[in-house]
XYZ file of C-alpha atoms in Angstrom:
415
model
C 0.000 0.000 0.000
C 1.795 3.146 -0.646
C 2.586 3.721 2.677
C 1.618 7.379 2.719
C -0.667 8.942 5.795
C -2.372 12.026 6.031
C -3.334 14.294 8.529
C -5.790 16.900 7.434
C -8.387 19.036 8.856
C -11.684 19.542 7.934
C -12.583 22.228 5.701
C -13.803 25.939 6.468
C -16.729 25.854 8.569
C -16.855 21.840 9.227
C -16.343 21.094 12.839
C -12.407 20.845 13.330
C -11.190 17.418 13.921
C -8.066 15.753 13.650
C -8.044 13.226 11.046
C -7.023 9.692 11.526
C -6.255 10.015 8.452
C -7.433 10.741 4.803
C -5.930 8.376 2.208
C -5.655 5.163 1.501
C -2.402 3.062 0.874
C -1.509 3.552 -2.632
C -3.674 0.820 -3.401
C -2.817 -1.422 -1.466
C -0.768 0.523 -3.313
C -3.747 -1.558 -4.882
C -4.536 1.049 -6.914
C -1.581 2.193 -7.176
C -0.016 -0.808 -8.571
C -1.535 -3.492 -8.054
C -1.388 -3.920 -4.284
C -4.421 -4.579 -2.948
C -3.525 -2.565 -0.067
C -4.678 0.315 -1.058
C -4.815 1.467 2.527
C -6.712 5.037 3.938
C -6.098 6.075 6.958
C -9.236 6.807 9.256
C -11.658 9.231 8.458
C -12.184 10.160 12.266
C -10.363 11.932 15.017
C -11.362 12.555 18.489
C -13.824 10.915 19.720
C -17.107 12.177 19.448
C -20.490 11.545 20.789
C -22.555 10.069 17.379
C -25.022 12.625 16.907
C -22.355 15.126 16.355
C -21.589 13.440 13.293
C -24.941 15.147 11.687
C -23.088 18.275 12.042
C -20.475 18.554 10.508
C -20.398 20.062 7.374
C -17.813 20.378 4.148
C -18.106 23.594 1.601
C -19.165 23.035 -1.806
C -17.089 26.572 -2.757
C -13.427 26.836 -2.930
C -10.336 26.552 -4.703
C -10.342 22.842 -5.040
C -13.214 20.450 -4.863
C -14.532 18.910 -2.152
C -13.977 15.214 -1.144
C -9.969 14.944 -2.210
C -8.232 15.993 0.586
C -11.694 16.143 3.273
C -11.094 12.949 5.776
C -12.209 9.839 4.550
C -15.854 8.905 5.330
C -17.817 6.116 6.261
C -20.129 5.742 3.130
C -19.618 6.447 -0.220
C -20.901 5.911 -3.388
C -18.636 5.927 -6.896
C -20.621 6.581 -10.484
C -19.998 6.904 -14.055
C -22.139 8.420 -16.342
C -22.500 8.144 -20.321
C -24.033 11.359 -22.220
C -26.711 9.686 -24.114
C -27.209 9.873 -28.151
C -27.382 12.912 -29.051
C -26.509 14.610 -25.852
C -23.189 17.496 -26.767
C -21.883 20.304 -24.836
C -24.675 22.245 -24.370
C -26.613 19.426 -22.980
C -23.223 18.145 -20.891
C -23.427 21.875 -19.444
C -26.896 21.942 -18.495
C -25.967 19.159 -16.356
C -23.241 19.913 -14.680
C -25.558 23.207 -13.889
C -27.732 21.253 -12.495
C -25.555 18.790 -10.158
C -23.475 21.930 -8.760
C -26.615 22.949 -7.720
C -27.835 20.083 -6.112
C -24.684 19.321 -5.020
C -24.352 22.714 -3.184
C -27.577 22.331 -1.058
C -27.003 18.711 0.194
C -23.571 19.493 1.258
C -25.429 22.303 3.261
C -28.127 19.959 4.522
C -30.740 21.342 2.363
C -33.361 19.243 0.457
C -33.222 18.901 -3.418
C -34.302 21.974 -5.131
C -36.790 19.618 -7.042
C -38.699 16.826 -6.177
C -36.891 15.808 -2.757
C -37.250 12.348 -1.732
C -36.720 12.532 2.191
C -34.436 9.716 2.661
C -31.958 12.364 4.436
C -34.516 14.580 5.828
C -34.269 13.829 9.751
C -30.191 14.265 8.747
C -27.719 17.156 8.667
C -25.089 17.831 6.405
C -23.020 14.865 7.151
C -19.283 15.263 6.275
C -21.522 14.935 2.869
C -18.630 15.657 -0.303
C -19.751 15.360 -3.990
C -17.102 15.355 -6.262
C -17.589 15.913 -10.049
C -14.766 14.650 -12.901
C -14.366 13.805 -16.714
C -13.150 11.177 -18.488
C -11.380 10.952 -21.791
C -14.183 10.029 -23.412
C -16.206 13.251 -22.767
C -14.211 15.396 -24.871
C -14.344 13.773 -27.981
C -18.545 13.983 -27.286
C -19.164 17.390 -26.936
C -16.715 18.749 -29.420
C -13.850 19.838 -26.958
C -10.896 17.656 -28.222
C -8.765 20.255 -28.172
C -9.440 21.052 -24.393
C -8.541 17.350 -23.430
C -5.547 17.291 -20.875
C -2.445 15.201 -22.213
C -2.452 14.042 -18.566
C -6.011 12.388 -19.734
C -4.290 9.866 -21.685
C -5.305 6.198 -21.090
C -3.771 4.352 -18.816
C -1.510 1.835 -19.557
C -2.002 -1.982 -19.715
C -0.849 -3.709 -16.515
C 0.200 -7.365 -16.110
C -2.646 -7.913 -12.994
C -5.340 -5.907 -15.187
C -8.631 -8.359 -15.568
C -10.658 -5.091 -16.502
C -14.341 -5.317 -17.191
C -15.058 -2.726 -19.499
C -18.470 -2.387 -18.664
C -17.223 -1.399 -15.065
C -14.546 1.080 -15.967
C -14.214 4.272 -17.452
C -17.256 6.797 -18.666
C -17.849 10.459 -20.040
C -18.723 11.810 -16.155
C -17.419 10.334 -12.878
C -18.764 11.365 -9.151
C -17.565 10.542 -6.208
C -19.889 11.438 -2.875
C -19.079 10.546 0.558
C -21.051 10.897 3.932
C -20.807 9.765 7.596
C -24.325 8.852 7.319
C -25.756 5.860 4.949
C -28.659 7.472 4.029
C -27.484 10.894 3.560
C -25.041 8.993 1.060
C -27.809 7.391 -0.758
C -29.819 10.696 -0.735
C -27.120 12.220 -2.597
C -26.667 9.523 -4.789
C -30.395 9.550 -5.891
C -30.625 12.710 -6.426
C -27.812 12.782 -8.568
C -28.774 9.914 -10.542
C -32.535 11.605 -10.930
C -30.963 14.941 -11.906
C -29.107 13.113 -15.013
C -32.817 12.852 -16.601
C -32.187 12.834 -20.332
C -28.719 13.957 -20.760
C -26.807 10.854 -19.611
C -27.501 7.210 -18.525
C -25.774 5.149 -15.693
C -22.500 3.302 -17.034
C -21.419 1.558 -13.659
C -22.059 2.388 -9.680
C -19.576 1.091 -6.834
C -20.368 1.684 -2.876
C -18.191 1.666 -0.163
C -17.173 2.041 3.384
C -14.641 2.838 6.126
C -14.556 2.865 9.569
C -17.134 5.379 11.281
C -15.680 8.520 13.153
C -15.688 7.740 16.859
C -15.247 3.899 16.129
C -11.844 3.420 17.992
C -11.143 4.450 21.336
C -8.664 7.003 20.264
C -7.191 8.216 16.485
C -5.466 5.764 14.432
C -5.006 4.553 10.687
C -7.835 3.005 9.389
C -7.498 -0.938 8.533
C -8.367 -2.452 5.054
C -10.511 -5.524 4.883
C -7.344 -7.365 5.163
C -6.786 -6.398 8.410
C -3.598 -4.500 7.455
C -3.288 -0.691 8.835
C -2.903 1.558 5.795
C -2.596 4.516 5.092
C 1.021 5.373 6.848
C 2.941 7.250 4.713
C 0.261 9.167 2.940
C 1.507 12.865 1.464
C 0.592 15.414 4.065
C -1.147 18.635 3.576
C 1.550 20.219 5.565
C 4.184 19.040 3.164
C 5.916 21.793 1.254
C 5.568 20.103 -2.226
C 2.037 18.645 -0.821
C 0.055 20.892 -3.532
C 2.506 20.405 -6.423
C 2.590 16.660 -6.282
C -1.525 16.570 -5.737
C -3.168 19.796 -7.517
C -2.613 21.289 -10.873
C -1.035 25.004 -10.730
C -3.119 27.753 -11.183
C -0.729 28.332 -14.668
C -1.336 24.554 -16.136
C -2.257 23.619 -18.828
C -4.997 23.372 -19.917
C -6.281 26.722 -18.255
C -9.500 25.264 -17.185
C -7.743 22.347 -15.071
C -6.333 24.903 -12.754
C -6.076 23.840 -9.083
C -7.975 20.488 -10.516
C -6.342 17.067 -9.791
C -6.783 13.409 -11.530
C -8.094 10.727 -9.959
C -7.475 6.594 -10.736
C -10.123 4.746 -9.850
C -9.526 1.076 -9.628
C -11.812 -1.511 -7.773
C -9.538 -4.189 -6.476
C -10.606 -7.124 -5.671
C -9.044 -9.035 -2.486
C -8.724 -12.772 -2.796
C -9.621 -13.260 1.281
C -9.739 -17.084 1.082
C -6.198 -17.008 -0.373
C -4.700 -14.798 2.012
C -6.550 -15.443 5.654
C -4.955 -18.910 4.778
C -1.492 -16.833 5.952
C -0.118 -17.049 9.137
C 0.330 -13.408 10.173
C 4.277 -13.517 10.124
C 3.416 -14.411 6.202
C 0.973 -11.828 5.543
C 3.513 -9.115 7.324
C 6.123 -9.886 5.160
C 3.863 -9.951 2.546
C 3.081 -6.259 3.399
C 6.081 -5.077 5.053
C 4.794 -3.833 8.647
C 3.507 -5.129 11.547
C -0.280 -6.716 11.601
C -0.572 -5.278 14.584
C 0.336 -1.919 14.840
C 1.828 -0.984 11.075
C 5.120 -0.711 12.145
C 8.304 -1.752 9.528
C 9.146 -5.135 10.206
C 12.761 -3.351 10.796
C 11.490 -1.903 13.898
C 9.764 1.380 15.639
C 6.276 2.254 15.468
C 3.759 2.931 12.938
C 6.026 5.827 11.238
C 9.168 4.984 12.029
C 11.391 4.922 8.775
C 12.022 1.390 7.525
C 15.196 0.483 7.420
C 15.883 -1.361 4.101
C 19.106 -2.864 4.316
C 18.269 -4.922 7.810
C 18.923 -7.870 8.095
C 18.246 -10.906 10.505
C 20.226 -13.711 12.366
C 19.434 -15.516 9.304
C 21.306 -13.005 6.979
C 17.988 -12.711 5.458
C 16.453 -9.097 4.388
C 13.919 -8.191 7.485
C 11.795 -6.486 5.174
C 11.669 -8.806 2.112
C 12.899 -7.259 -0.810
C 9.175 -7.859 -2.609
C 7.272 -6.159 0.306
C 4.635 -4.277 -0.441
C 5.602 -1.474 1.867
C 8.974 -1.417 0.384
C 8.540 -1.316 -3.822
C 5.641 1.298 -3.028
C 8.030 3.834 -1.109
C 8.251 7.621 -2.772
C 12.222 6.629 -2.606
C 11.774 3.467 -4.346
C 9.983 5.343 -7.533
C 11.245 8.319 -8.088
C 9.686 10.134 -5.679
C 6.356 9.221 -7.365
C 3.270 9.983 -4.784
C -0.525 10.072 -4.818
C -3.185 10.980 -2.161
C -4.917 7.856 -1.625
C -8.324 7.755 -0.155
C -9.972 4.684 -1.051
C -13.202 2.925 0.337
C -13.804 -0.877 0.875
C -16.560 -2.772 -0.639
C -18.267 -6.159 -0.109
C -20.880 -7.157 -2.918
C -21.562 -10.456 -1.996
C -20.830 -13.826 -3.020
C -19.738 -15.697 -6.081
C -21.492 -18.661 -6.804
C -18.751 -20.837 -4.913
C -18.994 -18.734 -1.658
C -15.776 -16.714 -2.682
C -16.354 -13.265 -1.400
C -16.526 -10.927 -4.246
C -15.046 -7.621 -1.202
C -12.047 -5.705 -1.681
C -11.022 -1.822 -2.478
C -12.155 0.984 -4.113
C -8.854 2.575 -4.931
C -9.048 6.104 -5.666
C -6.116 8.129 -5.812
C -5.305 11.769 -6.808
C -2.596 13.431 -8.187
C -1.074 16.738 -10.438
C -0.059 14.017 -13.478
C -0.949 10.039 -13.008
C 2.058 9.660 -15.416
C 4.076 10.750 -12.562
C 1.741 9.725 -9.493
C 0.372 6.217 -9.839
C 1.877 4.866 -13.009
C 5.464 4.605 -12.276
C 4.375 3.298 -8.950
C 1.746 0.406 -10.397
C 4.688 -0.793 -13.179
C 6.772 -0.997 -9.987
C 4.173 -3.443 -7.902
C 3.142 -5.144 -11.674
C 7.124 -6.428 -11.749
C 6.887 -8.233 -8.444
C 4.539 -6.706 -5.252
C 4.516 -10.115 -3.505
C 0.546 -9.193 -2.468
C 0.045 -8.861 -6.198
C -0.931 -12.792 -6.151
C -4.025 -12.052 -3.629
C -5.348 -9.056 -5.207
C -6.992 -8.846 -8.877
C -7.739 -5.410 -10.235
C -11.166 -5.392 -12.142
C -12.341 -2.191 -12.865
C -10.030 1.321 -13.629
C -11.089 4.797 -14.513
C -9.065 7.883 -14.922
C -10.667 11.166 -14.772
C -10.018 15.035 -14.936
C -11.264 16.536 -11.472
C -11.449 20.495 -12.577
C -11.008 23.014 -9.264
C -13.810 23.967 -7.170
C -16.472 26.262 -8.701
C -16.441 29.828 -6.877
C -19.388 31.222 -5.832
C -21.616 31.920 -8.390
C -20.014 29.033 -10.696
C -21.118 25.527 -11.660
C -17.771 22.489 -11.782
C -16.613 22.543 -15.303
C -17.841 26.409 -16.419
C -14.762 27.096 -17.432
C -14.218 23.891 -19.572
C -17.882 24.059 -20.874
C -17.933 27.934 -21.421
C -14.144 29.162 -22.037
């Protein structure tokens, strides 16, 4: 899991908390590469009593959008839409119109402007983020080919890829994310109803994390294989935090400004296969201690691993195919992504294998220098590569947040 935590704090006028943490390994550096650990840290901080959770609110407003570096939540819903036939720019900005607006007042804890169902009307605001992006696809559909970022380009083909199309990519992605089920699914609807005519559902993914207030006291959140992740996450606070995550205000294109891109991979976690591990073979599988994510070279959870340690055996203490180590920012160039991932669980297959694993989401200035040097890395030789399987991917063009007055992509849809 890119071993990468991050401490943030919550937006303007949302209650202040400390984070446990907002991102998610690198994907297990899962999405990142192919580890399935894509690990986030926990979206909570101090404890809290649960009907504060109602409360707290995120801005729809600002320089970037919401839900990329807010603390992870505990529900969230992914979606891509397709414009339908006949549906162009016009159309596309109609609808974007439309969601900024609706987007605007559920963040606020306001009903739908129109036709409200009242699944989140006993509910505040939430921690509610809705997050608005475009894939490659869109440009090509409403005539703006020349507006498409070079950072847009398709991702390449990965040795652990078993991508179902139908799952993966679209015109329009959102992301929204809630501390509160049913706000999530509010949001969710009333995105989905607000699509009408102009585009149709391409694929939907839900997710969780650990509920603010769950643990005794902060920590990084866990992944459904138990594994702490989340460590090493890039930090707000860094000094090159914004370079390595957010597109400069002089980018290009223009319209990306203070955007990001976000991977989206759903990774599948072969549980049968690796609760069969002892957990000495599943830590040196990931690098760190089960228990409290510590290198297996010693310390606590951030405590720099030591990569040349070695054993009474002579052996490596960190085995030169942990997961931990290939994903490292010093192992890759300095490559790094925000990760802040959700975990799913969507049943069964028809033997009884459980079809749960990771929503992988990961954001970064250029994925060409974020989560693609990083994912050939893991695709050469992550040693969890062999109980992960990466089934879905998506790469989208997050634009900044819309100022006041401003719908997400105006500047794209009306420059």
């Amino acid at each position: 899991m890119p071993d990468q935590s991050t401490d943030t704090t919550s937006r303007g006028a949302i209650t202040r908390r400390r984070l446990l943490g907002t991102a998610g390994a690198t994907g297990l550096a899962l999405g990142a590469a192919g580890g399935a650990a894509g690990y986030a840290a926990a979206p909570a901080a101090t404890t809290a009593p649960l009907t504060s959770l109602g409360a707290d609110r995120a801005m729809f407003h600002g320089k970037h959008q919401p839900g990329i570096t807010d603390a992870l939540q505990a529900r969230g819903h992914l979606v891509a839409f397709d414009l339908a036939a006949g549906a162009g720019r016009k159309e596309a900005a109609a609808l974007l119109r439309r969601w900024s607006t609706t987007a605007e007042r559920l963040m606020a804890g306001e009903p739908a402007a129109h036709d409200d169902t009242d699944v989140a009307r006993d509910a505040g605001p939430s921690s509610l983020t809705i997050t608005f992006g475009f894939g490659h696809s869109f440009f090509s559909r409403t005539g703006l080919e020349k507006q498409r970022p070079d950072a847009l380009d398709p991702l390449p083909d990965f040795s652990s890829d078993h991508l179902d199309k139908s799952r993966s990519d679209g015109d329009l992605w959102v992301q929204i994310g809630a501390n509160d089920a049913l706000v999530a699914f509010h949001a969710l609807r009333a995105i989905q109803k607000d699509a009408g005519g102009a585009a149709r559902l391409r694929w939907q993914m839900n997710g969780f994390n650990r509920s603010p207030g769950a643990t005794a006291h902060p920590m990084t959140a866990r992944n459904l294989m138990g594994q702490v992740d989340g460590t090493h996450n890039p930090k707000p606070t860094d000094a090159d935090f914004d370079q390595r995550i957010f597109v400069p205000a002089s980018g290009d294109p223009a319209w990306m400004a203070h955007g990001s891109y976000a991977v989206v991979r759903r990774i599948r976690m072969l549980l049968d296969d690796w609760e069969k591990l002892s957990p000495k073979a599943q830590e040196e599988v990931i690098g760190r201690r089960k228990s409290d994510g510590a290198p297996l070279s010693g310390g606590t959870e951030t405590t720099e691993m030591d990569l040349e340690k070695t054993g009474a055996d002579g052996k490596l203490v960190v085995p030169i195919n942990a997961h931990a180590r290939i994903t490292r920012p010093d192992q890759n160039g300095g490559a790094a992504m925000l990760r802040r991932p959700f975990s799913y669980h969507d049943g069964f297959d028809a033997d009884g294998t459980p079809d749960a694993g990771l929503l992988f989401i990961c954001w970064q200035a250029d994925p060409l220098r974020g989560f693609v040097p990083v994912q050939r890395k893991l695709d050469r030789g992550d040693a969890l590569s062999q109980f992960i399987r990466h089934e879905a991917s998506g790469l989208f063009a997050v634009p900044g947040g819309a100022a006041q007055g401003e719908y997400v992509g105006q500047r794209l849809l009306e420059g």
